[in-house]
Structure formats: C-alpha cells, structure tokens
PDB file of C-alpha atoms in Angstrom:
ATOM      1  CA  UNK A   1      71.931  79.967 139.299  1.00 64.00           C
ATOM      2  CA  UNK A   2      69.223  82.745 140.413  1.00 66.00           C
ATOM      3  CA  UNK A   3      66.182  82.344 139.916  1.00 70.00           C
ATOM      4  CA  UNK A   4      63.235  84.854 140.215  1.00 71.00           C
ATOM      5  CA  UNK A   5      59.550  82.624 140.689  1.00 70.00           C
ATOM      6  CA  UNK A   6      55.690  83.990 141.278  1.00 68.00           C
ATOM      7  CA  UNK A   7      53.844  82.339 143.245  1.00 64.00           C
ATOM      8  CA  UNK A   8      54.849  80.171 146.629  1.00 64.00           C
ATOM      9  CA  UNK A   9      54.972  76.753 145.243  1.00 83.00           C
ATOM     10  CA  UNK A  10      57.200  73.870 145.296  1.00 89.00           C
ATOM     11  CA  UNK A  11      59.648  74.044 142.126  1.00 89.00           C
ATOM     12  CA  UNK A  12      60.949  70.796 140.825  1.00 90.00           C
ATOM     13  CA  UNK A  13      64.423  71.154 139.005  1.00 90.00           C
ATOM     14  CA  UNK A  14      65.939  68.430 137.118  1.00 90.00           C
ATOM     15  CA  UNK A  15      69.650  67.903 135.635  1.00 90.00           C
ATOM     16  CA  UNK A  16      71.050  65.234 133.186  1.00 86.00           C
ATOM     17  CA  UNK A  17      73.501  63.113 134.454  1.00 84.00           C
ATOM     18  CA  UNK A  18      75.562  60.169 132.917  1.00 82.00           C
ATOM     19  CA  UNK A  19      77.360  57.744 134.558  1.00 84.00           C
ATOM     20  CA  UNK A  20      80.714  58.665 135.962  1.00 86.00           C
ATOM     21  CA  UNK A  21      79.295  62.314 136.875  1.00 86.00           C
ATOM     22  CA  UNK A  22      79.294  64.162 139.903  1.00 87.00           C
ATOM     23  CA  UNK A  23      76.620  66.675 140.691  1.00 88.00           C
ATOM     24  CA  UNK A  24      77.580  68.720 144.045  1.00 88.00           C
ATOM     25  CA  UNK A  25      75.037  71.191 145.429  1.00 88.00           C
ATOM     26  CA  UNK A  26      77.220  73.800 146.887  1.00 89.00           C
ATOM     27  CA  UNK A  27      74.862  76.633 148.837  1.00 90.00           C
ATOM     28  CA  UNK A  28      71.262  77.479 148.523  1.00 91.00           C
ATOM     29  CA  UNK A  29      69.713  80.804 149.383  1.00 90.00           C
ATOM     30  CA  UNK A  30      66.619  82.402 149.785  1.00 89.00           C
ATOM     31  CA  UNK A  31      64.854  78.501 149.308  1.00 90.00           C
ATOM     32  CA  UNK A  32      64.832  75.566 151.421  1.00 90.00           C
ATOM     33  CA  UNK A  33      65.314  71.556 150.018  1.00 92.00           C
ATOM     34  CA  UNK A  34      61.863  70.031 150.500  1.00 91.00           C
ATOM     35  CA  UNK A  35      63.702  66.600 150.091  1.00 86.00           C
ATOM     36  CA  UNK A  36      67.052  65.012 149.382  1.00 86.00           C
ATOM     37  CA  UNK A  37      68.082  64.860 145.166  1.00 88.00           C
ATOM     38  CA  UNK A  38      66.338  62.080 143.715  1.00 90.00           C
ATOM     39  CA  UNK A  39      67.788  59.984 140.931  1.00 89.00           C
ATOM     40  CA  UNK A  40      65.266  59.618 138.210  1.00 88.00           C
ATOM     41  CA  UNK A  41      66.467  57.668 135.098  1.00 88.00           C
ATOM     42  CA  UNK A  42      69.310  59.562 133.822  1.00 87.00           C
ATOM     43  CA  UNK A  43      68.626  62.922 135.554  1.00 88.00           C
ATOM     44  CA  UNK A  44      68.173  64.409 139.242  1.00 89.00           C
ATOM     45  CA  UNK A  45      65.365  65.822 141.035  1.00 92.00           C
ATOM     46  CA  UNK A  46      66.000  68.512 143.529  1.00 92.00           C
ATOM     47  CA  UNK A  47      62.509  70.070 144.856  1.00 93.00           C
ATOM     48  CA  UNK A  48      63.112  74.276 146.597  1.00 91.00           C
ATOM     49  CA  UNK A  49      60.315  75.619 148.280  1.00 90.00           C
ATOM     50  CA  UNK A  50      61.434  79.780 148.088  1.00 89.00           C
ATOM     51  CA  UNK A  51      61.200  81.834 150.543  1.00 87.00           C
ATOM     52  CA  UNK A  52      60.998  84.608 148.375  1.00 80.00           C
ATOM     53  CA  UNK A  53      60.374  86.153 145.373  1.00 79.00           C
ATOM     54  CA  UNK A  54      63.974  85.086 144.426  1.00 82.00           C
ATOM     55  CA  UNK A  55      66.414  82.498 145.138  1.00 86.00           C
ATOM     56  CA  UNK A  56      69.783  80.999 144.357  1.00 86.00           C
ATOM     57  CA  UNK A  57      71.620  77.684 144.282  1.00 86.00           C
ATOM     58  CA  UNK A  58      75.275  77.293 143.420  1.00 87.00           C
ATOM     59  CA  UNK A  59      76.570  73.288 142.233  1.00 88.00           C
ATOM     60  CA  UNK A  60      79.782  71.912 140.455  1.00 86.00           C
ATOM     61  CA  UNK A  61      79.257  69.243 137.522  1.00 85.00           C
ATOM     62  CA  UNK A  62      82.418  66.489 137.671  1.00 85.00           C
ATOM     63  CA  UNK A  63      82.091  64.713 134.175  1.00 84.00           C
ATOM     64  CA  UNK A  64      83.532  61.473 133.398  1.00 86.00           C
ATOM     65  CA  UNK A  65      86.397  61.885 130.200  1.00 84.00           C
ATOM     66  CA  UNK A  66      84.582  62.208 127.212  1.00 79.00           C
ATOM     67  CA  UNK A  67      81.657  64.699 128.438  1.00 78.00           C
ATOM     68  CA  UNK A  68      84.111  67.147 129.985  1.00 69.00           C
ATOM     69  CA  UNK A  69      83.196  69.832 128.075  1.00 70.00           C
ATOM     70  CA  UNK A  70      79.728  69.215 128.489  1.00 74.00           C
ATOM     71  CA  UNK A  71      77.767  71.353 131.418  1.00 75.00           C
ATOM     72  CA  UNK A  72      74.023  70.312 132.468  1.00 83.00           C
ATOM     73  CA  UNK A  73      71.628  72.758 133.941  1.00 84.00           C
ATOM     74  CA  UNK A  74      69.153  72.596 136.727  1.00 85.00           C
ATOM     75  CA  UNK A  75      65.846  73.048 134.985  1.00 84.00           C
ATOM     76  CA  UNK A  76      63.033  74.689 136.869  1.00 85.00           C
ATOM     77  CA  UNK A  77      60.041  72.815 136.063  1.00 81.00           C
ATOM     78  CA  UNK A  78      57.327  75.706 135.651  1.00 77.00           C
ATOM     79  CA  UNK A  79      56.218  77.254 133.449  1.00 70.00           C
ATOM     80  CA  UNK A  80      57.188  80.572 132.384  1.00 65.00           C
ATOM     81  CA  UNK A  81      55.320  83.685 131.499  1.00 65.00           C
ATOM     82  CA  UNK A  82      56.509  83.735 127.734  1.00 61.00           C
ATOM     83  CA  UNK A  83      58.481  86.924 128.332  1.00 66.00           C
ATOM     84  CA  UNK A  84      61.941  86.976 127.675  1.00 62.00           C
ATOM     85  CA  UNK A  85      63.911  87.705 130.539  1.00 66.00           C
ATOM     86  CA  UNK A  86      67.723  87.955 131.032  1.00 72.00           C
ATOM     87  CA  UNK A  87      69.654  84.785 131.877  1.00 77.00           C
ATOM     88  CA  UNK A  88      73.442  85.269 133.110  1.00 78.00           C
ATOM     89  CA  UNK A  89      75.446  82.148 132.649  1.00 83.00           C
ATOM     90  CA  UNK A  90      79.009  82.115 134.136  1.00 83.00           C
ATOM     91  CA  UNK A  91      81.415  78.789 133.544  1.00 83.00           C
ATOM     92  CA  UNK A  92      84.587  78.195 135.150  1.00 84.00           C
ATOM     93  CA  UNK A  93      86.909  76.316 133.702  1.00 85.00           C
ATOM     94  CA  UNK A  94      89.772  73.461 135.460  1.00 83.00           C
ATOM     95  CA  UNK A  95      93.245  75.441 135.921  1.00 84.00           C
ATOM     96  CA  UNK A  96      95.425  75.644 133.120  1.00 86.00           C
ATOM     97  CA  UNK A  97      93.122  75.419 130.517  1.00 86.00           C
ATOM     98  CA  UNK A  98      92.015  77.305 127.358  1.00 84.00           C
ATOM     99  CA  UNK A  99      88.251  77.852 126.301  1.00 85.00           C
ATOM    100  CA  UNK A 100      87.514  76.045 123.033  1.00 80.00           C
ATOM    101  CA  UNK A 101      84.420  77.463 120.682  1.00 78.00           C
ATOM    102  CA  UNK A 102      80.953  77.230 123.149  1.00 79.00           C
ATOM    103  CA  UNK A 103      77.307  76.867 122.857  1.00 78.00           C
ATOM    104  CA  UNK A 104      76.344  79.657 123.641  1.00 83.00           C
ATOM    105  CA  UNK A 105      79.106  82.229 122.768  1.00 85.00           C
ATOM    106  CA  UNK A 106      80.658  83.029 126.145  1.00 89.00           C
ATOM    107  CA  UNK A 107      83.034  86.081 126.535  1.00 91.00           C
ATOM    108  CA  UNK A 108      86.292  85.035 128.739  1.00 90.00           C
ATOM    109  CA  UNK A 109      88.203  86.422 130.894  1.00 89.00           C
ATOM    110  CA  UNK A 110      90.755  84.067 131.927  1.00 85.00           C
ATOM    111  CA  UNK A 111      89.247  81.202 132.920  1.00 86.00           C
ATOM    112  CA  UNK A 112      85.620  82.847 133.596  1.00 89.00           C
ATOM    113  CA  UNK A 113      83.436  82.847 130.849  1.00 90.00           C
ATOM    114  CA  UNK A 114      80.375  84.517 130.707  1.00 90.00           C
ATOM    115  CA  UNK A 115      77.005  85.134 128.587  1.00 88.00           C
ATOM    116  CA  UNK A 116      73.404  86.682 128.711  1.00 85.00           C
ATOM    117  CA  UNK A 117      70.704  84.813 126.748  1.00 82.00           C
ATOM    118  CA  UNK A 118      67.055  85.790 126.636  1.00 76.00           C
ATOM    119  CA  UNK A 119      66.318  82.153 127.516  1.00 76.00           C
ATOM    120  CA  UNK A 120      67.579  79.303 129.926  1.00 75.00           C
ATOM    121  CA  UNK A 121      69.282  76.412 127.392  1.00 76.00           C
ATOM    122  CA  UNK A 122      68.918  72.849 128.362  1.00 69.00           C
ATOM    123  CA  UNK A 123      72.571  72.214 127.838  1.00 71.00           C
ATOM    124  CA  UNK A 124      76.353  74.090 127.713  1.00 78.00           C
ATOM    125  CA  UNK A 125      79.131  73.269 125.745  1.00 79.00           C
ATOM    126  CA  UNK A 126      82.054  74.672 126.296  1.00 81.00           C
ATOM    127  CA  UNK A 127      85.040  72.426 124.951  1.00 80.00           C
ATOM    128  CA  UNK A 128      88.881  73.380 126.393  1.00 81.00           C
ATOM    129  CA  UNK A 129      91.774  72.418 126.171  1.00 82.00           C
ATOM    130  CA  UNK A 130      95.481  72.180 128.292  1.00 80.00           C
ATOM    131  CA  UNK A 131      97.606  75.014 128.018  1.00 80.00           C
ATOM    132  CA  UNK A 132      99.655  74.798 125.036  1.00 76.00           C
ATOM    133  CA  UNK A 133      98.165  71.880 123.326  1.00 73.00           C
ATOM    134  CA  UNK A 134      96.221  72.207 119.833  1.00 68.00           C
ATOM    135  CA  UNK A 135      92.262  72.942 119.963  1.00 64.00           C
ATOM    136  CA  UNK A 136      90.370  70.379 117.930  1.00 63.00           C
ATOM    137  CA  UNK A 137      88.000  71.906 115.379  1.00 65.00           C
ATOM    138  CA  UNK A 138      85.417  73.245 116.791  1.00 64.00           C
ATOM    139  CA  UNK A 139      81.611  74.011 114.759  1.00 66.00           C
ATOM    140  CA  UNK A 140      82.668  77.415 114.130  1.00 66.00           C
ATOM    141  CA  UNK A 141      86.113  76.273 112.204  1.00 71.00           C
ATOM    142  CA  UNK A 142      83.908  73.594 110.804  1.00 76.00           C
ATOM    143  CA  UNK A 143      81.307  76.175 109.617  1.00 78.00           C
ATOM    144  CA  UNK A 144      83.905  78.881 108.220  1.00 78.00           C
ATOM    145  CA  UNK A 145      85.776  75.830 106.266  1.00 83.00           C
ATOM    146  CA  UNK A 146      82.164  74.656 104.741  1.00 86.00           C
ATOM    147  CA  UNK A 147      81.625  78.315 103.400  1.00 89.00           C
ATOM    148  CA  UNK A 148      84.892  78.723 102.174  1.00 91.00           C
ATOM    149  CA  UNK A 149      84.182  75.509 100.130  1.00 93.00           C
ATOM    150  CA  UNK A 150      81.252  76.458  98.938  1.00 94.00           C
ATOM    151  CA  UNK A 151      82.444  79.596  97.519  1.00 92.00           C
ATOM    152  CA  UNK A 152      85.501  78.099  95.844  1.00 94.00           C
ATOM    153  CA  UNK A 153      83.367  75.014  94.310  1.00 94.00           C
ATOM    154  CA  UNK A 154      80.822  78.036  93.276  1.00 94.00           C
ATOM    155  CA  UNK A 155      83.463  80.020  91.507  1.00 93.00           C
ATOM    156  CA  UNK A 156      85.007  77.265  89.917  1.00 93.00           C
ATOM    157  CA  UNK A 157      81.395  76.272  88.142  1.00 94.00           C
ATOM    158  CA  UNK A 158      80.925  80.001  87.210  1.00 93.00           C
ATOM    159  CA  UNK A 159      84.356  79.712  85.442  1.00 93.00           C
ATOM    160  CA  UNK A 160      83.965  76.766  83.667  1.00 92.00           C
ATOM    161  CA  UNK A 161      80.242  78.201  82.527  1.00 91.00           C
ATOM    162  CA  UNK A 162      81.579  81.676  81.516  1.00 90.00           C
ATOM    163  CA  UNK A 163      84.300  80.400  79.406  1.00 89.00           C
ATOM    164  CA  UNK A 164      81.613  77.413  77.226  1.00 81.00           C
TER     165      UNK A 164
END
C-alpha cells in the first residue's frame, strides 16, 4: 500500500481481523511506527508518522479456512479531500490456485491480480480455488442465472397473455 498524506501528522490505520488470522507487516518506507500494532476489539491499530509527502507499507493477511478468500485493508484514518484519486490494488494469490469472481473486478495475470478504483474499499474478495477443481458460483454466475430467469418467466407470461 502507498499512500500520499498532507500535512505531518500521526496517521492511525486500522485492519479487521478474526480469530485464526495472521497480519504480518512486511517493510515500511518513507514513515516510521510511532508504536507497536495494537489490538483493538476485532481490528489492529498501527500509528506511521511520514516522513514525507508519501509513504508505503507492504503486509501479508494469513486467514483461518473459511475467510480465505477474504483480504482486509489498512485504513488510514483521515480524512480525505473528497477528490477522487487513483487507488492500485494488487493481490497475490497461494501457488497453484485459480482466481474465482472478485470484489472489485481484478485483471490476472497468473496469479497477480490487479485493479484501479477511484476509492480505497474497506474490504477484498477474491475467492480461488486449487488447480483443477470446480469454482463454486460466484455473484456474477449468480447474477447472470437471476436475469436469465427473469427473462424466461417474463416471456412465458407474455405468451400466455398474447394467446387469451
């Protein structure tokens, strides 16, 4: 994550996390840690002080089975100017795994995916699967089979009307 900030202050930036996960900060540039990460309820604290204009963190999210596919953010807590500015996300997935339908749409390259958003989204979802194994329905199968449905339940009642 890179993060562009006015100003010199303290930013506060806070991730969900449920039990069984593992949240490992990785490198931090152009900031330094003001304290440790705090635990607070179900989500972390980590407090940067930049040194710059800019600055960077990298982490790795371990989730417990069942929220695998799920990928928390570090929030900045600040408040923004109400522009929209350009937000890169880039997820990679385990080894030997194929990307499922996401929130947001990423574009993959192997196991990379990537998007740009005008906005920074509290949450990721990027569902895969093994190699070889059967994707479960994802919302975009789920939405395609609900319009198809719709259509032929719609042409069957404009049938049955245009023959009375």
């Amino acid at each position: 994550m890179a993060l562009v900030i006015e100003g010199g202050s303290d930013v506060d930036h806070r991730i969900e996390m449920f039990e069984g996960s593992r949240i490992e900060l990785a490198a931090i540039r152009g900031a330094q840690r003001v304290d440790g990460v705090r635990v607070i309820g179900r989500s972390q604290s980590l407090v940067l002080r930049p040194d710059a204009e800019s600055y960077a963190f990298r982490y790795r999210v371990v989730q417990p089975p069942g929220r695998d596919h799920r990928c928390p953010i570090w929030l900045p807590a600040v408040p923004t100017d109400g522009r929209s500015k350009a937000v890169r996300l880039e997820v990679d997935l385990p080894a030997a795994t194929t990307p499922g339908a996401s929130m947001p749409a990423f574009t993959w390259t192997g196991a990379r995916g990537a998007a740009t958003l005008g906005h920074l989204p509290a949450v990721v979802l990027v569902p895969y699967t093994p190699e070889g194994d059967a994707r479960a329905w994802g919302i975009d199968a789920m939405m395609d089979a609900f319009a198809i449905a719709v259509f032929v339940g719609a042409t069957v009642v404009w049938t049955w009307r245009a023959r009375r």
